[in-house]
Amino acid sequence: MPLVAALQRAQIKRRGILLAVPVGFFLALLTALYPLPGMVLALGLGGALLLSRQPQYLVVAFAISLAIPMQKSLAGLPLNASDALLVLWCLLWPFMLQREQAPHLGQWRVPLLVLAITPFLLATLLAQLGSIAQGNSLKQTLRIIEWFMVLPVLLLVFRPQPAFWRFCSLTMLLVPCLFAIDGLYELASNGTRITGMLGIPVPIPEGDMAQIRHTFDISGRAGSAFGGAQGLAMYLVMCMSVAIAHLLISPSPGLRKLAALSLLICLAGLAATKSRGGLLGAAALLLVMLTIYRPGLLRWLVLGGILAALIGVLTIALLPNWDGSLAGLVPGRPEAVLDRLIIWGVVIDVFKDNPLFGVGLGNFRDEFFARSVALHVELGYASLHAHNTYLEILAGTGLTGLLAYLSFLLMVARQLARRWRERQADDAAVFTLAAIGTLAAYLVFASVDMLLLQNMHFLLVFLLSLGVSDSRAQAVGLAVSTQERAA
């Protein structure tokens, strides 16, 4: 076995030398003839080789890109920095597999997320039969493939070893702080963003910019590079799960201290967003993680929830200015509540007309405008969604798609619970607990917003993929690594 490994390493080195000679000559010649393109190509090639040998650096860039959702269109497809990194990852994937630390083929399995999402993907394809705008629904289906299938497969390039978990921990503890600080600076400087000064624009839809809602100049809520408070709030909450998990079960005292600092910064950034949905998601995340960590707390949490509900009902009933309507419960924004009720009513009408397969994923907007429904708040640009991911899926893919998506969530939740029961005192268990909290927050966010328009699914799938990683595969990886070091 050691002899075979040595021969394989020698063969890889010979291939590298044979490749380096012609490539080096070509780069030298190109630089002599055209200095700038030659240097750019050389730097790009060097970066590609570095990422091939150290692919974990892509994880850092990927986590940063998820908070920069600005988009450009290519052949009608909306693309952003995360998409570009995924393409680069795909191109470098065969080279990453040549690393000594790459997993062996015998360790490979079809990722659970790929298996779990397949029924929903089939439902989106069936929805194409009745799609009212097949191009739009096909683009959204490609997004589902990109989020739930391509990314989990690309993550197979990593072995679930302690060094990888520590690197991911550092990434997920530090990167969110950058955008939390940006949100705090935005709030303190009356709308000036650090990311904006670095040349990173916020996503702006077509139309009259003065009527775009949820930006700082209108709402006074920090949004960082997202441009909207909800995006920043969801990003911070889902990332906070890693910090909370380290505070509870981290095997490293240093990471626990860093997690405490990261959590404080992210909580301050969350406060700057003034997001009700973010607050609800954070509460769900914390309660579920505490319940999983200490099952004995469940009874007290239930009692506390009942008491809080009673206090809330009594408080609402005693409000002197409440007119008894649902819209009156949201101070300063009753028209937003009324509009959501109107939109949800249209979703039910669309579902009644297309109960099995819907009108095509992502086509609810077109169906809404086709029905000439009036809203209290005009958006100023042709963009609208159901403000609820489950209802959006129901309108787009019918009952078939909604049931398939709910089964996906249930299957992943069951796998996370199984993985938690098998947990060990390691960083892998940290990400399992973090993924459980992230899933809980996602379920809340999906109830108040339409996440199929955002990069939040990239973050969700990344954390879920780490959380459901097989502990048996980890044991195999450690054993193989020990053998290689011995050789």
PDB file of N, CA, C and O in Angstrom, residues 2-3 5 58 110 124 139-140 157 161 163 280 288 306 309 330 341 401 405 417 420 433 475:
ATOM      1  N   PRO A   2       1.869   1.408   0.874  1.00  0.00           N
ATOM      2  CA  PRO A   2       2.728   2.594   0.819  1.00  0.00           C
ATOM      3  C   PRO A   2       3.439   2.721  -0.515  1.00  0.00           C
ATOM      4  O   PRO A   2       3.617   3.833  -1.030  1.00  0.00           O
ATOM      5  N   LEU A   3       3.865   1.575  -1.109  1.00  0.00           N
ATOM      6  CA  LEU A   3       4.555   1.613  -2.388  1.00  0.00           C
ATOM      7  C   LEU A   3       3.636   2.124  -3.489  1.00  0.00           C
ATOM      8  O   LEU A   3       4.041   2.941  -4.323  1.00  0.00           O
ATOM      9  N   ALA A   5       1.035   4.106  -3.127  1.00  0.00           N
ATOM     10  CA  ALA A   5       0.821   5.541  -2.910  1.00  0.00           C
ATOM     11  C   ALA A   5       2.016   6.355  -3.386  1.00  0.00           C
ATOM     12  O   ALA A   5       1.865   7.419  -3.994  1.00  0.00           O
ATOM     13  N   LEU A  58     -11.891  28.411  -1.619  1.00  0.00           N
ATOM     14  CA  LEU A  58     -13.115  28.707  -2.346  1.00  0.00           C
ATOM     15  C   LEU A  58     -14.301  28.858  -1.390  1.00  0.00           C
ATOM     16  O   LEU A  58     -15.236  29.600  -1.676  1.00  0.00           O
ATOM     17  N   VAL A 110     -23.892   9.141  -3.221  1.00  0.00           N
ATOM     18  CA  VAL A 110     -24.756  10.211  -3.711  1.00  0.00           C
ATOM     19  C   VAL A 110     -25.188  11.052  -2.510  1.00  0.00           C
ATOM     20  O   VAL A 110     -25.711  10.508  -1.535  1.00  0.00           O
ATOM     21  N   THR A 124     -41.146  20.110 -10.500  1.00  0.00           N
ATOM     22  CA  THR A 124     -40.956  21.355 -11.255  1.00  0.00           C
ATOM     23  C   THR A 124     -40.941  21.089 -12.762  1.00  0.00           C
ATOM     24  O   THR A 124     -41.402  21.924 -13.550  1.00  0.00           O
ATOM     25  N   LYS A 139     -35.752  28.596 -15.938  1.00  0.00           N
ATOM     26  CA  LYS A 139     -34.639  29.247 -15.242  1.00  0.00           C
ATOM     27  C   LYS A 139     -34.685  28.949 -13.748  1.00  0.00           C
ATOM     28  O   LYS A 139     -33.654  28.704 -13.120  1.00  0.00           O
ATOM     29  N   GLN A 140     -35.892  28.951 -13.171  1.00  0.00           N
ATOM     30  CA  GLN A 140     -35.996  28.662 -11.752  1.00  0.00           C
ATOM     31  C   GLN A 140     -35.677  27.199 -11.463  1.00  0.00           C
ATOM     32  O   GLN A 140     -35.078  26.871 -10.432  1.00  0.00           O
ATOM     33  N   VAL A 157     -15.546  16.993  -2.753  1.00  0.00           N
ATOM     34  CA  VAL A 157     -14.093  17.077  -2.919  1.00  0.00           C
ATOM     35  C   VAL A 157     -13.378  17.141  -1.575  1.00  0.00           C
ATOM     36  O   VAL A 157     -12.166  16.939  -1.497  1.00  0.00           O
ATOM     37  N   GLN A 161     -12.645  15.899   7.709  1.00  0.00           N
ATOM     38  CA  GLN A 161     -11.569  15.756   8.699  1.00  0.00           C
ATOM     39  C   GLN A 161     -11.564  16.966   9.626  1.00  0.00           C
ATOM     40  O   GLN A 161     -12.101  18.029   9.295  1.00  0.00           O
ATOM     41  N   ALA A 163      -9.356  19.198  10.355  1.00  0.00           N
ATOM     42  CA  ALA A 163      -8.805  20.430   9.787  1.00  0.00           C
ATOM     43  C   ALA A 163      -9.834  21.142   8.911  1.00  0.00           C
ATOM     44  O   ALA A 163      -9.928  22.375   8.918  1.00  0.00           O
ATOM     45  N   LEU A 280     -37.812  36.683  14.430  1.00  0.00           N
ATOM     46  CA  LEU A 280     -38.543  35.420  14.565  1.00  0.00           C
ATOM     47  C   LEU A 280     -37.654  34.235  14.185  1.00  0.00           C
ATOM     48  O   LEU A 280     -37.667  33.189  14.849  1.00  0.00           O
ATOM     49  N   VAL A 288     -34.862  25.882  19.038  1.00  0.00           N
ATOM     50  CA  VAL A 288     -34.688  24.519  18.538  1.00  0.00           C
ATOM     51  C   VAL A 288     -33.314  23.982  18.925  1.00  0.00           C
ATOM     52  O   VAL A 288     -33.188  22.826  19.352  1.00  0.00           O
ATOM     53  N   ILE A 306     -46.481  29.270  25.954  1.00  0.00           N
ATOM     54  CA  ILE A 306     -47.899  29.460  26.271  1.00  0.00           C
ATOM     55  C   ILE A 306     -48.114  30.750  27.062  1.00  0.00           C
ATOM     56  O   ILE A 306     -49.046  31.528  26.797  1.00  0.00           O
ATOM     57  N   ALA A 309     -47.718  33.697  24.780  1.00  0.00           N
ATOM     58  CA  ALA A 309     -48.885  33.843  23.912  1.00  0.00           C
ATOM     59  C   ALA A 309     -50.047  34.487  24.656  1.00  0.00           C
ATOM     60  O   ALA A 309     -50.739  35.368  24.127  1.00  0.00           O
ATOM     61  N   VAL A 330     -49.713  45.812  12.931  1.00  0.00           N
ATOM     62  CA  VAL A 330     -48.376  46.175  12.461  1.00  0.00           C
ATOM     63  C   VAL A 330     -48.267  47.688  12.456  1.00  0.00           C
ATOM     64  O   VAL A 330     -48.801  48.354  11.560  1.00  0.00           O
ATOM     65  N   LEU A 341     -52.312  39.985   2.374  1.00  0.00           N
ATOM     66  CA  LEU A 341     -53.567  39.240   2.398  1.00  0.00           C
ATOM     67  C   LEU A 341     -54.165  39.138   1.002  1.00  0.00           C
ATOM     68  O   LEU A 341     -54.706  38.092   0.610  1.00  0.00           O
ATOM     69  N   GLY A 401     -45.882  19.604  -6.179  1.00  0.00           N
ATOM     70  CA  GLY A 401     -44.609  20.224  -5.826  1.00  0.00           C
ATOM     71  C   GLY A 401     -44.508  20.555  -4.355  1.00  0.00           C
ATOM     72  O   GLY A 401     -43.449  20.368  -3.741  1.00  0.00           O
ATOM     73  N   TYR A 405     -41.730  19.145  -1.797  1.00  0.00           N
ATOM     74  CA  TYR A 405     -40.795  20.012  -1.082  1.00  0.00           C
ATOM     75  C   TYR A 405     -40.877  19.788   0.425  1.00  0.00           C
ATOM     76  O   TYR A 405     -39.851  19.781   1.121  1.00  0.00           O
ATOM     77  N   ALA A 417     -31.393  14.636  12.656  1.00  0.00           N
ATOM     78  CA  ALA A 417     -31.659  14.058  13.981  1.00  0.00           C
ATOM     79  C   ALA A 417     -30.864  12.763  14.171  1.00  0.00           C
ATOM     80  O   ALA A 417     -30.302  12.513  15.248  1.00  0.00           O
ATOM     81  N   TRP A 420     -27.255  13.614  14.732  1.00  0.00           N
ATOM     82  CA  TRP A 420     -27.039  14.171  16.062  1.00  0.00           C
ATOM     83  C   TRP A 420     -26.982  13.072  17.111  1.00  0.00           C
ATOM     84  O   TRP A 420     -26.183  13.132  18.044  1.00  0.00           O
ATOM     85  N   LEU A 433     -25.434  20.381  14.708  1.00  0.00           N
ATOM     86  CA  LEU A 433     -26.299  21.218  15.539  1.00  0.00           C
ATOM     87  C   LEU A 433     -26.598  22.545  14.851  1.00  0.00           C
ATOM     88  O   LEU A 433     -27.732  23.039  14.887  1.00  0.00           O
ATOM     89  N   ALA A 475     -14.858   8.656   9.732  1.00  0.00           N
ATOM     90  CA  ALA A 475     -13.963   7.660  10.323  1.00  0.00           C
ATOM     91  C   ALA A 475     -13.069   7.043   9.265  1.00  0.00           C
ATOM     92  O   ALA A 475     -11.868   6.833   9.470  1.00  0.00           O
TER      93      ALA A 475
END
